[in-house]
Coordinates of C-alpha atoms in Angstrom, one line a residue:
Chain A
M1 CA 35.8 22.2 28.3
A2 CA 37.0 19.6 30.7
D3 CA 36.3 16.0 31.2
Y4 CA 33.9 14.3 33.6
K5 CA 35.9 12.7 36.4
I6 CA 36.3 9.0 35.9
T7 CA 34.8 7.0 38.7
D8 CA 33.8 3.3 39.1
L9 CA 30.3 4.3 38.1
N10 CA 31.0 5.9 34.7
K11 CA 34.2 4.2 33.8
V12 CA 34.0 2.4 30.5
K13 CA 35.6 -1.0 31.0
R14 CA 35.0 -2.8 27.7
G15 CA 36.2 -1.1 24.6
S16 CA 37.8 1.7 26.6
N17 CA 39.7 2.9 23.5
R18 CA 36.3 4.1 22.3
A19 CA 35.4 5.9 25.5
T20 CA 35.4 9.6 26.1
Y21 CA 34.6 11.7 29.2
D22 CA 34.9 15.0 27.3
I23 CA 32.0 17.2 28.3
T24 CA 31.8 18.9 24.9
T25 CA 31.7 15.6 23.0
I26 CA 29.1 14.2 25.4
N27 CA 27.0 17.3 25.0
S28 CA 27.1 17.0 21.2
I29 CA 25.8 13.4 21.5
I30 CA 23.0 14.5 23.8
D31 CA 22.1 17.5 21.6
A32 CA 22.0 15.4 18.4
G33 CA 18.8 13.6 19.6
F34 CA 15.7 14.1 21.6
I35 CA 14.8 10.6 22.8
A36 CA 16.7 9.0 25.8
H37 CA 16.2 5.7 27.5
V38 CA 15.7 6.6 31.2
S39 CA 16.4 3.9 33.6
Y40 CA 14.6 3.3 36.9
I41 CA 14.1 0.6 39.5
Y42 CA 10.6 -0.8 40.0
Q43 CA 10.0 -3.7 42.4
G44 CA 13.7 -4.2 42.5
K45 CA 14.0 -4.5 38.8
A46 CA 15.8 -2.2 36.4
I47 CA 13.6 -0.9 33.5
S48 CA 14.3 1.7 30.9
I49 CA 11.7 3.8 29.1
P50 CA 12.2 6.0 26.0
M51 CA 11.4 9.6 26.8
A52 CA 11.8 13.0 25.1
Y53 CA 14.4 15.3 26.7
V54 CA 16.3 18.5 26.4
R55 CA 19.7 19.6 27.7
L56 CA 20.0 23.1 29.1
E57 CA 23.4 23.9 30.3
N58 CA 24.6 21.0 32.5
K59 CA 21.1 19.6 33.3
I60 CA 18.8 17.3 31.4
Y61 CA 15.0 17.7 31.6
I62 CA 12.3 15.2 31.0
H63 CA 8.5 15.5 31.4
G64 CA 5.3 13.5 31.5
S65 CA 2.1 12.9 33.3
L66 CA 1.9 13.4 37.1
K67 CA 1.2 9.7 37.4
N68 CA 4.0 8.5 35.2
R69 CA 5.5 5.4 37.0
M70 CA 9.0 6.0 35.8
L71 CA 9.1 9.7 36.6
L72 CA 7.7 9.1 40.1
A73 CA 10.2 6.3 40.7
I74 CA 13.2 8.4 39.8
L75 CA 11.9 11.4 41.8
E76 CA 11.5 9.2 44.8
A77 CA 15.0 7.6 44.3
K78 CA 16.3 11.1 43.8
E79 CA 18.6 9.9 41.0
A80 CA 18.5 8.5 37.5
S81 CA 20.6 7.5 34.6
L82 CA 19.8 8.2 30.9
T83 CA 21.3 6.6 27.9
I84 CA 21.2 8.2 24.4
M85 CA 22.4 6.3 21.4
H86 CA 22.7 7.2 17.7
L87 CA 23.3 4.2 15.3
D88 CA 25.6 5.3 12.5
G89 CA 26.5 2.1 10.6
L90 CA 26.7 -1.7 10.5
V91 CA 30.3 -2.9 10.5
L92 CA 30.5 -6.1 8.6
A93 CA 33.8 -7.9 9.2
R94 CA 35.2 -11.1 7.7
S95 CA 34.5 -12.9 10.9
G96 CA 31.3 -12.9 13.0
F97 CA 33.5 -12.0 16.0
H98 CA 34.5 -8.6 14.6
H99 CA 31.0 -7.6 13.5
S100 CA 30.1 -4.4 15.2
V101 CA 28.2 -1.1 14.8
N102 CA 29.3 2.4 14.4
Y103 CA 27.5 4.5 17.0
R104 CA 27.6 7.4 19.4
S105 CA 26.2 6.7 22.9
A106 CA 26.2 8.6 26.1
T107 CA 25.2 7.6 29.6
I108 CA 24.5 10.3 32.2
F109 CA 24.1 9.9 35.9
G110 CA 22.6 12.6 38.1
A111 CA 20.3 13.8 40.9
V112 CA 16.6 14.2 40.1
T113 CA 14.5 17.1 41.3
S114 CA 11.1 18.3 40.4
I115 CA 10.7 21.7 38.7
D116 CA 7.7 23.5 40.3
D117 CA 8.2 27.1 39.3
D118 CA 5.7 28.0 36.5
D119 CA 8.1 30.2 34.5
Q120 CA 10.9 27.6 34.7
K121 CA 8.5 24.8 33.7
T122 CA 7.4 26.8 30.7
T123 CA 10.9 27.5 29.6
I124 CA 11.8 23.8 29.8
L125 CA 8.6 22.6 28.0
K126 CA 9.3 25.1 25.3
A127 CA 12.9 23.8 25.0
I128 CA 11.7 20.1 24.9
V129 CA 9.4 20.9 21.9
N130 CA 12.1 22.9 20.2
Q131 CA 14.6 20.1 20.8
M132 CA 12.3 17.9 18.6
V133 CA 11.8 20.5 15.9
P134 CA 13.7 23.8 16.3
D135 CA 11.5 27.0 16.4
R136 CA 8.3 25.0 16.7
W137 CA 7.1 26.4 20.1
D138 CA 6.5 30.0 19.1
S139 CA 4.0 29.0 16.4
L140 CA 1.8 27.1 18.8
R141 CA -1.3 27.8 20.8
P142 CA 0.1 29.0 24.2
M143 CA 0.2 26.4 27.0
T144 CA -2.7 26.7 29.4
H145 CA -2.3 26.7 33.2
K146 CA -4.2 23.4 33.3
E147 CA -1.7 21.8 30.9
R148 CA 1.3 23.1 32.8
N149 CA -0.2 21.9 36.1
A150 CA -0.9 18.4 34.6
T151 CA 2.8 18.1 33.6
L152 CA 5.6 16.8 35.8
V153 CA 8.9 18.3 34.8
L154 CA 12.0 16.7 36.2
E155 CA 15.6 17.9 36.2
V156 CA 18.5 15.4 36.1
S157 CA 21.8 17.0 37.0
M158 CA 24.7 15.8 34.9
D159 CA 26.9 14.7 37.8
T160 CA 28.9 12.3 35.8
A161 CA 28.7 10.8 32.4
S162 CA 30.6 8.8 29.8
A163 CA 30.3 8.3 26.1
K164 CA 31.4 5.7 23.6
I165 CA 32.0 6.4 19.9
R166 CA 32.8 4.0 17.2
D167 CA 33.3 5.6 13.8
V168 CA 35.9 3.6 12.0
G169 CA 35.8 0.9 9.4
V170 CA 36.2 -2.9 9.7
V171 CA 38.8 -4.1 12.2
D172 CA 39.6 -7.7 11.3
E173 CA 42.3 -10.1 12.4
K174 CA 45.5 -9.5 10.3
V175 CA 45.4 -13.1 9.1
D176 CA 41.9 -12.7 7.8
E177 CA 42.5 -9.6 5.7
D178 CA 43.4 -11.5 2.6
L179 CA 40.4 -13.8 2.7
P180 CA 38.1 -13.5 -0.3
I181 CA 35.2 -12.4 2.0
W182 CA 33.6 -9.0 1.5
A183 CA 33.9 -6.7 4.5
G184 CA 32.8 -3.1 4.8
V185 CA 30.4 -0.6 6.5
V186 CA 26.8 0.0 5.7
P187 CA 26.1 3.5 7.0
V188 CA 22.6 3.9 8.6
K189 CA 20.9 7.1 9.3
Q190 CA 17.6 8.3 10.7
V191 CA 16.0 10.5 8.1
A192 CA 12.8 12.6 7.8
L193 CA 10.2 11.9 5.1
P194 CA 8.0 14.7 3.7
P195 CA 5.6 16.2 6.3
I196 CA 2.0 15.0 6.1
S197 CA -0.5 17.8 6.9
D198 CA -3.3 17.1 9.3
D199 CA -6.5 16.6 7.3
K200 CA -8.4 19.0 9.5
L201 CA -6.3 22.0 8.4
S202 CA -7.8 24.7 6.2
D203 CA -6.3 25.1 2.8
E204 CA -4.8 28.5 3.9
T205 CA -2.6 26.9 6.6
K206 CA 0.6 26.0 4.8
I207 CA 3.5 24.0 6.1
P208 CA 5.6 26.6 8.1
V209 CA 9.2 27.5 7.5
H210 CA 10.4 25.7 10.6
V211 CA 8.9 22.4 9.5
L212 CA 10.2 22.8 5.9
E213 CA 13.7 23.6 7.3
Y214 CA 13.5 20.5 9.6
Y215 CA 12.6 18.3 6.7
E216 CA 15.4 19.8 4.4
K217 CA 17.9 19.3 7.2
N218 CA 16.9 15.8 8.0
K219 CA 15.9 14.3 4.7
L220 CA 18.3 11.9 3.0
Chain B
M1 CA -1.2 -16.3 19.5
A2 CA -2.3 -15.2 22.9
D3 CA -1.5 -12.3 25.1
Y4 CA 1.0 -11.9 27.9
K5 CA -0.7 -11.9 31.2
I6 CA -1.1 -8.4 32.6
T7 CA 0.6 -8.0 35.9
D8 CA 1.6 -5.0 38.0
L9 CA 5.0 -5.2 36.4
N10 CA 4.2 -5.1 32.7
K11 CA 0.9 -3.2 32.9
V12 CA 1.0 0.0 30.8
K13 CA -0.5 2.7 33.1
R14 CA -0.1 5.9 31.0
G15 CA -1.5 5.9 27.5
S16 CA -3.1 2.5 28.0
N17 CA -5.1 2.9 24.8
R18 CA -1.8 2.4 23.0
A19 CA -0.8 -0.6 24.9
T20 CA -0.8 -4.2 23.7
Y21 CA 0.2 -7.5 25.3
D22 CA -0.3 -9.5 22.1
I23 CA 2.6 -11.9 21.7
T24 CA 2.6 -11.7 17.8
T25 CA 2.6 -7.9 17.9
I26 CA 5.4 -7.8 20.5
N27 CA 7.4 -10.3 18.5
S28 CA 7.1 -8.2 15.3
I29 CA 8.4 -5.1 17.2
I30 CA 11.3 -7.2 18.5
D31 CA 12.1 -8.7 15.1
A32 CA 12.1 -5.3 13.4
G33 CA 15.3 -4.3 15.1
F34 CA 18.6 -5.6 16.4
I35 CA 19.6 -3.2 19.2
A36 CA 17.9 -3.3 22.6
H37 CA 18.5 -1.2 25.7
V38 CA 19.2 -3.8 28.4
S39 CA 18.7 -2.5 31.9
Y40 CA 20.6 -3.6 34.9
I41 CA 21.4 -2.5 38.5
Y42 CA 24.9 -1.5 39.4
Q43 CA 25.7 -0.1 42.9
G44 CA 22.0 0.3 43.5
K45 CA 21.5 2.4 40.3
A46 CA 19.5 1.4 37.2
I47 CA 21.5 1.8 34.0
S48 CA 20.7 0.8 30.4
I49 CA 23.1 -0.2 27.7
P50 CA 22.4 -0.7 24.0
M51 CA 23.2 -4.2 22.9
A52 CA 22.7 -6.4 19.8
Y53 CA 20.1 -9.2 20.3
V54 CA 18.1 -11.8 18.5
R55 CA 14.8 -13.5 19.4
L56 CA 14.6 -17.3 18.9
E57 CA 11.2 -18.6 19.7
N58 CA 10.2 -17.1 23.1
K59 CA 13.7 -16.2 24.2
I60 CA 16.0 -13.3 23.6
Y61 CA 19.7 -13.7 23.3
I62 CA 22.5 -11.1 23.9
H63 CA 26.2 -11.5 23.9
G64 CA 29.5 -9.8 24.8
S65 CA 32.8 -10.0 26.5
L66 CA 33.2 -12.4 29.5
K67 CA 34.0 -9.3 31.5
N68 CA 31.1 -7.1 30.4
R69 CA 29.7 -5.4 33.5
M70 CA 26.1 -5.4 32.4
L71 CA 26.1 -9.0 31.3
L72 CA 27.7 -10.1 34.6
A73 CA 25.2 -8.0 36.6
I74 CA 22.1 -9.5 35.0
L75 CA 23.6 -13.0 35.2
E76 CA 24.1 -12.5 38.9
A77 CA 20.6 -10.9 39.3
K78 CA 19.2 -13.8 37.3
E79 CA 16.8 -11.4 35.6
A80 CA 16.7 -8.5 33.2
S81 CA 14.5 -6.3 31.2
L82 CA 15.1 -5.1 27.7
T83 CA 13.4 -2.3 25.8
I84 CA 13.3 -2.0 22.0
M85 CA 12.0 1.2 20.4
H86 CA 11.5 2.2 16.8
L87 CA 10.8 5.9 16.1
D88 CA 8.3 6.3 13.3
G89 CA 7.4 9.9 13.2
L90 CA 7.2 13.3 14.9
V91 CA 3.6 14.3 15.7
L92 CA 3.4 18.1 15.6
A93 CA 0.2 19.3 17.2
R94 CA -1.3 22.8 17.5
S95 CA -0.4 22.9 21.2
G96 CA 2.9 21.9 22.8
F97 CA 0.9 19.6 25.1
H98 CA -0.3 17.3 22.3
H99 CA 3.1 17.0 20.6
S100 CA 4.1 13.3 20.5
V101 CA 5.9 10.8 18.5
N102 CA 4.8 7.8 16.5
Y103 CA 6.7 4.7 17.7
R104 CA 6.6 1.0 18.4
S105 CA 8.2 0.0 21.7
A106 CA 8.4 -3.2 23.6
T107 CA 9.6 -4.0 27.1
I108 CA 10.4 -7.6 28.0
F109 CA 11.1 -9.1 31.4
G110 CA 12.7 -12.4 32.0
A111 CA 15.0 -14.8 33.7
V112 CA 18.7 -14.7 32.7
T113 CA 20.8 -17.8 32.2
S114 CA 24.2 -18.4 30.6
I115 CA 24.4 -20.5 27.4
D116 CA 27.4 -22.8 27.8
D117 CA 26.8 -25.5 25.2
D118 CA 29.1 -25.0 22.2
D119 CA 26.6 -25.8 19.5
Q120 CA 23.9 -23.8 21.1
K121 CA 26.3 -20.8 21.4
T122 CA 27.2 -21.1 17.7
T123 CA 23.5 -21.2 16.7
I124 CA 22.8 -18.1 18.7
L125 CA 25.8 -16.1 17.6
K126 CA 25.0 -17.0 14.0
A127 CA 21.4 -15.8 14.6
I128 CA 22.7 -12.5 16.2
V129 CA 24.8 -11.7 13.1
N130 CA 22.0 -12.6 10.7
Q131 CA 19.5 -10.5 12.7
M132 CA 21.7 -7.5 11.8
V133 CA 22.1 -8.5 8.1
P134 CA 20.2 -11.6 6.9
D135 CA 22.3 -14.4 5.5
R136 CA 25.6 -12.8 6.5
W137 CA 26.9 -15.6 8.7
D138 CA 27.4 -18.3 6.0
S139 CA 29.7 -16.0 4.0
L140 CA 32.1 -15.5 6.9
R141 CA 35.3 -17.1 8.1
P142 CA 34.1 -19.8 10.6
M143 CA 34.2 -18.9 14.3
T144 CA 37.2 -20.3 16.2
H145 CA 37.0 -22.1 19.5
K146 CA 38.9 -19.2 21.1
E147 CA 36.4 -16.7 19.9
R148 CA 33.5 -18.7 21.1
N149 CA 35.1 -19.3 24.5
A150 CA 35.7 -15.5 24.8
T151 CA 32.1 -14.8 24.2
L152 CA 29.4 -14.8 27.0
V153 CA 26.0 -15.6 25.6
L154 CA 23.0 -15.0 27.8
E155 CA 19.4 -16.1 27.4
V156 CA 16.6 -13.9 28.6
S157 CA 13.3 -15.8 28.8
M158 CA 10.3 -13.7 27.8
D159 CA 8.3 -14.2 30.9
T160 CA 6.2 -11.2 30.4
A161 CA 6.2 -8.2 28.1
S162 CA 4.2 -5.2 27.0
A163 CA 4.3 -3.0 24.0
K164 CA 3.1 0.5 23.1
I165 CA 2.3 1.6 19.6
R166 CA 1.3 5.1 18.4
D167 CA 0.7 5.2 14.7
V168 CA -2.0 7.8 14.2
G169 CA -2.0 11.5 13.2
V170 CA -2.3 14.6 15.4
V171 CA -4.8 14.4 18.2
D172 CA -5.6 18.0 19.2
E173 CA -8.2 19.5 21.5
K174 CA -11.4 19.9 19.6
V175 CA -11.4 23.7 20.2
D176 CA -7.9 24.0 18.8
E177 CA -8.7 22.3 15.4
D178 CA -9.8 25.5 13.7
L179 CA -6.7 27.5 14.7
P180 CA -4.6 28.7 11.8
I181 CA -1.6 26.7 13.1
W182 CA -0.1 24.0 11.0
A183 CA -0.2 20.5 12.4
G184 CA 0.9 17.2 11.0
V185 CA 3.2 14.3 11.1
V186 CA 6.8 14.2 9.9
P187 CA 7.6 10.5 9.4
V188 CA 11.1 9.4 10.3
K189 CA 12.8 6.3 9.3
Q190 CA 16.2 4.6 9.8
V191 CA 17.6 4.0 6.3
A192 CA 20.7 2.3 4.9
L193 CA 23.2 4.3 2.8
P194 CA 25.3 2.6 0.0
P195 CA 27.7 0.0 1.4
I196 CA 31.4 1.2 1.7
S197 CA 33.8 -1.6 0.9
D198 CA 36.8 -2.1 3.2
D199 CA 39.9 -0.7 1.5
K200 CA 41.9 -3.8 2.1
L201 CA 39.6 -5.9 -0.2
S202 CA 41.0 -7.2 -3.4
D203 CA 39.3 -6.0 -6.6
E204 CA 37.8 -9.4 -7.1
T205 CA 35.9 -9.4 -3.9
K206 CA 32.6 -7.8 -4.9
I207 CA 29.7 -6.7 -2.6
P208 CA 27.7 -10.0 -2.0
V209 CA 24.1 -10.5 -2.7
H210 CA 23.0 -10.5 0.9
V211 CA 24.5 -7.0 1.5
L212 CA 23.0 -5.6 -1.7
E213 CA 19.7 -7.1 -0.7
Y214 CA 20.0 -5.5 2.7
Y215 CA 20.7 -2.1 1.2
E216 CA 17.9 -2.4 -1.4
K217 CA 15.4 -3.3 1.4
N218 CA 16.6 -0.6 3.8
K219 CA 17.4 2.3 1.6
L220 CA 15.0 5.2 1.4

């Protein structure tokens, strides 16, 4: 795939050697998570709120209550940006100045519209649940009309985006490399712990395959 | 300690049963991390950028290059908000509607000023490094004047703030509780993996106690 066009808005100015505009790379950063920080303006102030999301093709979808302040603000503004970040490691250099982190982050800018078609809303809400835990949706009690009507679903077009990736070791000043100071990387990772069944479950209701698979895939 | 005053800006409107304005609780959420999403306005658009931070008393400090677009934007705006979120678990209900996550998040609003005093800058930069890995700073090659002068340090006063915490199990509709659908929580946690020494280190330079302690405290 191609790159996003570089504009003044999405151009990475600091650490540009770590920047990428490659659509495939940016999509892989987006798809590796399910919580984005969505930014909006309220009373002239910029605020960001963590929200569940899913990407379908070249659009991102978020949802929430019909009265959600952030959702209503970006719907009125007709645009939003989202930032997704995965922390991969602490980079401990020989000087404070070169301390850093390894990470993958993406920022997306796009137009915001409301999804009002019932079937499309259902498709998106299913995808949001399955983005959290693959294959979960089909095991659930079907969504009611009341629930769907109580949910605001917004589409954010991915008009432009950029990503930054740092995935290398310590980069110290040449003159510091011989100092007797330990330097290195401490990798960090978000892992799943064993599932805890709801105490209202009957003894016959076992942990399903999709949850066991999620745990196996995400445990340390 | 007391609560932050509730205003239109920091009032949690959705899920207000999970909201808190308690200063001690909010400080504990802040102190449990070291990366915040800092929000700013650029060309009329709200954007958020993940940044390292530290809290000292009732101020938060961030730093970066003198040319960092976000830092310069909030310095010019004289105000900023920061959001810190820790994801603690996936809450898998019997219906898609009641899927949720367990988390601790805090959003802080405050005035932004530049820290220009050399000693104060040093104190803050030391605290930012130690917020990442406790006791790291004193083992490092001392900061040079050039490095300090190349670093912009900003203070964000904590004028108001709010937090949301969800730390309970599945909350399903009463009528759904007897359905033969598995529900429960999958706890998630950010953990440290074993430190990887820089390959330029001499054999005599062993992993120091502060790094081993960090790993022991943060491993699974």
